[in-house]
């Protein structure tokens, strides 16, 4: 069965600190996709990144970076020099995908990040 | 703006009442999904529709029905609402092998 675990329920940091959000997944599929979504206090879900299981390259986008390691089944998310606007709930999600069968997302429980000024 | 539109945004029901949550997307996506979000549990898939004319159960389908009316619209129906169905409901859509786009959610309270 597929499963995503975000062990950190809540994290609180002071502005400008770096913070890493952990994500561990379980799947028996060889082809799968991993995602991170952000849910700010306003409630909408904002897509941040998608990674497929064949691409283990780390990715950096501004202050955000992602570390994908198949050996440890982890897909961790780091925010460098955090800002108050980064305060949100962050979800890691896993999807297997079969063309014409849709891509169901299995979400982790979410990590609530609070960045204090 | 293009996207996923959910109606209503808020709803209060009494136990036993029925209602339909509406979802429409204008991005010509094949696949559509309904999730519910409960505190500490992330989002869980209720039903999905991989393409027009097909629907399948997700992780938590009990107490719900869905209709894929056409390519644009995917509705979720609660036939006899129960307090355990108090939640925030999200509709999403996606093209093949692409991230899902989510609506803004429907906050549903059942008394």
Coordinates of C-alpha atoms in Angstrom, one line a residue:
Chain A
X1 CA 0.0 0.0 0.0
X2 CA 1.1 3.5 -0.6
X3 CA 1.8 5.8 2.3
X4 CA 3.3 9.2 2.9
X5 CA 4.6 10.2 6.4
X6 CA 5.4 13.7 7.5
X7 CA 6.5 13.1 11.0
X8 CA 6.8 16.8 11.9
X9 CA 3.4 18.0 12.8
X10 CA 4.4 21.6 13.6
X11 CA 7.6 23.5 13.2
X12 CA 8.3 27.0 14.5
X13 CA 11.3 29.1 13.4
X14 CA 12.4 32.6 13.5
X15 CA 12.7 34.6 10.3
X16 CA 15.9 34.0 8.3
X17 CA 16.4 30.6 9.7
X18 CA 16.7 27.6 7.4
X19 CA 14.1 24.9 7.9
X20 CA 13.7 21.4 6.4
X21 CA 10.4 19.6 6.1
X22 CA 10.7 15.8 6.1
X23 CA 8.7 13.5 3.9
X24 CA 9.0 9.7 3.8
X25 CA 7.0 7.6 1.4
X26 CA 6.2 4.0 0.8
X27 CA 5.2 2.4 -2.6
X28 CA 5.8 -0.8 -4.5
X29 CA 5.6 0.9 -7.8
X30 CA 8.7 1.6 -9.9
X31 CA 7.1 4.6 -11.6
X32 CA 5.6 7.2 -9.3
X33 CA 5.5 10.9 -8.7
X34 CA 6.1 13.0 -5.7
X35 CA 4.7 16.4 -5.0
X36 CA 4.8 19.2 -2.5
X37 CA 1.9 21.5 -2.0
X38 CA 1.6 24.6 0.2
X39 CA -1.6 25.6 2.0
X40 CA -1.4 29.2 3.3
X41 CA -3.8 30.4 6.0
X42 CA -6.3 31.5 3.2
X43 CA -6.8 27.8 2.6
X44 CA -6.1 27.2 -1.1
X45 CA -3.6 24.5 -2.2
X46 CA -0.6 25.8 -4.2
X47 CA 1.5 23.4 -6.2
X48 CA 5.2 23.7 -5.5
X49 CA 7.0 20.8 -7.2
X50 CA 6.6 17.5 -8.9
X51 CA 9.3 14.8 -9.2
X52 CA 9.2 11.5 -11.0
X53 CA 10.8 8.4 -9.7
X54 CA 13.5 8.3 -12.4
X55 CA 14.8 11.8 -11.6
X56 CA 16.8 12.0 -8.5
X57 CA 18.4 15.3 -9.2
X58 CA 17.9 17.9 -6.4
X59 CA 16.1 21.0 -7.4
X60 CA 16.4 24.6 -6.3
X61 CA 13.9 27.3 -7.0
X62 CA 14.9 30.5 -5.3
X63 CA 14.8 29.9 -1.5
X64 CA 13.2 26.5 -2.0
X65 CA 15.1 23.3 -2.5
X66 CA 14.2 19.7 -2.6
X67 CA 16.2 16.6 -1.9
X68 CA 14.9 13.3 -3.4
X69 CA 16.6 10.1 -2.2
X70 CA 15.2 6.8 -3.5
X71 CA 17.6 4.9 -1.2
X72 CA 15.8 6.2 1.9
X73 CA 12.4 6.8 0.2
X74 CA 12.6 10.5 1.2
X75 CA 11.7 13.7 -0.5
X76 CA 12.6 16.5 1.8
X77 CA 11.9 20.2 1.4
X78 CA 14.2 23.0 2.6
X79 CA 13.4 26.7 2.8
X80 CA 16.5 28.8 3.1
X81 CA 16.3 32.2 4.9
X82 CA 12.6 31.7 5.9
X83 CA 10.2 34.5 5.8
X84 CA 6.9 35.2 7.5
X85 CA 5.1 34.6 4.2
X86 CA 6.3 31.1 4.3
X87 CA 4.0 30.3 7.2
X88 CA 1.6 27.7 6.0
X89 CA 0.8 24.0 6.1
X90 CA 3.0 22.0 3.7
X91 CA 1.9 18.7 2.2
X92 CA 3.9 16.0 0.6
X93 CA 2.0 13.7 -1.7
X94 CA 2.6 10.6 -3.8
X95 CA 1.0 9.4 -7.0
X96 CA 1.2 6.4 -9.2
X97 CA 0.1 7.2 -12.6
X98 CA -1.4 5.0 -15.3
X99 CA -2.4 6.8 -18.4
X100 CA -6.1 7.0 -18.7
X101 CA -6.6 6.0 -15.1
X102 CA -5.9 9.3 -13.5
X103 CA -3.3 10.1 -10.9
X104 CA -4.6 9.7 -7.4
X105 CA -2.7 11.6 -4.8
X106 CA -1.9 10.1 -1.4
X107 CA -1.1 12.9 1.0
X108 CA 0.9 13.1 4.1
X109 CA -0.6 14.5 7.2
X110 CA 1.0 17.9 6.6
X111 CA 3.5 20.0 8.5
X112 CA 2.4 23.4 9.8
X113 CA 5.3 25.8 9.6
X114 CA 5.2 29.0 11.6
X115 CA 7.8 31.7 10.8
X116 CA 8.0 34.3 13.5
X117 CA 9.4 37.8 12.8
Chain B
X1 CA -9.1 33.3 -14.5
X2 CA -9.0 29.7 -15.6
X3 CA -9.2 27.1 -12.9
X4 CA -11.3 24.9 -10.8
X5 CA -14.5 26.5 -9.4
X6 CA -16.3 25.0 -6.4
X7 CA -19.8 25.9 -5.1
X8 CA -20.8 26.6 -2.5
X9 CA -17.9 27.9 -0.4
X10 CA -19.7 27.3 2.9
X11 CA -22.6 25.2 3.9
X12 CA -24.3 24.2 7.1
X13 CA -26.6 21.1 7.1
X14 CA -28.6 19.2 9.6
X15 CA -28.0 15.5 10.0
X16 CA -30.0 13.6 7.5
X17 CA -30.2 16.3 4.9
X18 CA -28.8 15.9 1.4
X19 CA -26.8 18.2 -0.8
X20 CA -24.6 18.3 -3.8
X21 CA -21.2 20.0 -4.1
X22 CA -20.5 21.3 -7.5
X23 CA -17.2 21.5 -9.3
X24 CA -16.3 22.8 -12.7
X25 CA -13.0 23.2 -14.5
X26 CA -12.3 25.1 -17.7
X27 CA -8.8 23.8 -18.4
X28 CA -10.0 20.8 -20.6
X29 CA -8.5 18.3 -18.1
X30 CA -9.5 14.7 -18.4
X31 CA -9.2 13.7 -14.8
X32 CA -11.1 15.1 -11.8
X33 CA -11.0 14.3 -8.1
X34 CA -12.8 15.0 -4.8
X35 CA -10.8 15.1 -1.6
X36 CA -11.8 15.8 2.0
X37 CA -9.4 17.5 4.5
X38 CA -9.7 16.9 8.2
X39 CA -7.4 18.2 10.9
X40 CA -4.2 16.1 11.3
X41 CA -5.1 13.8 8.4
X42 CA -4.1 15.6 5.3
X43 CA -6.3 15.2 2.3
X44 CA -8.0 11.9 1.5
X45 CA -9.4 10.9 -1.8
X46 CA -13.2 10.3 -1.9
X47 CA -13.8 9.6 -5.6
X48 CA -12.1 10.3 -8.8
X49 CA -12.9 10.3 -12.5
X50 CA -10.0 9.5 -14.8
X51 CA -12.0 10.5 -17.8
X52 CA -15.4 11.6 -18.9
X53 CA -17.8 8.7 -18.3
X54 CA -15.8 6.9 -15.7
X55 CA -15.8 7.2 -11.9
X56 CA -14.0 5.2 -9.2
X57 CA -13.8 5.0 -5.5
X58 CA -10.9 6.5 -3.6
X59 CA -9.8 5.9 0.0
X60 CA -13.0 7.2 1.8
X61 CA -16.0 6.8 -0.5
X62 CA -18.7 5.7 2.0
X63 CA -21.6 8.1 2.3
X64 CA -20.9 9.8 -1.0
X65 CA -21.8 9.5 -4.6
X66 CA -20.4 11.3 -7.6
X67 CA -21.4 12.2 -11.1
X68 CA -19.2 13.2 -14.0
X69 CA -21.8 15.2 -15.8
X70 CA -19.5 16.1 -18.7
X71 CA -15.8 16.8 -19.2
X72 CA -16.0 20.1 -17.2
X73 CA -18.2 19.1 -14.3
X74 CA -17.8 16.6 -11.4
X75 CA -20.3 16.7 -8.6
X76 CA -20.2 15.1 -5.1
X77 CA -23.4 14.2 -3.4
X78 CA -24.1 13.5 0.3
X79 CA -27.4 11.6 0.4
X80 CA -27.9 11.6 4.1
X81 CA -25.4 13.9 5.8
X82 CA -23.7 12.8 9.1
X83 CA -21.7 14.8 11.5
X84 CA -18.6 12.7 10.6
X85 CA -18.8 14.3 7.1
X86 CA -18.1 17.7 8.5
X87 CA -14.9 18.7 6.6
X88 CA -13.4 20.9 4.0
X89 CA -13.9 19.4 0.5
X90 CA -11.6 20.0 -2.3
X91 CA -12.1 19.4 -6.0
X92 CA -9.2 19.0 -8.3
X93 CA -8.4 18.4 -12.0
X94 CA -5.4 17.4 -14.0
X95 CA -4.2 16.5 -17.5
X96 CA -2.2 13.3 -17.9
X97 CA 1.0 13.2 -15.9
X98 CA 0.7 16.7 -14.5
X99 CA 0.1 18.2 -11.1
X100 CA -3.5 18.6 -9.9
X101 CA -5.1 22.0 -9.8
X102 CA -7.3 22.5 -6.8
X103 CA -10.4 24.6 -6.2
X104 CA -10.6 26.8 -3.2
X105 CA -12.6 24.3 -1.2
X106 CA -16.1 24.0 0.4
X107 CA -16.3 24.2 4.1
X108 CA -19.2 21.9 5.2
X109 CA -20.6 21.7 8.7
X110 CA -23.2 19.1 9.7
X111 CA -25.0 19.6 12.9

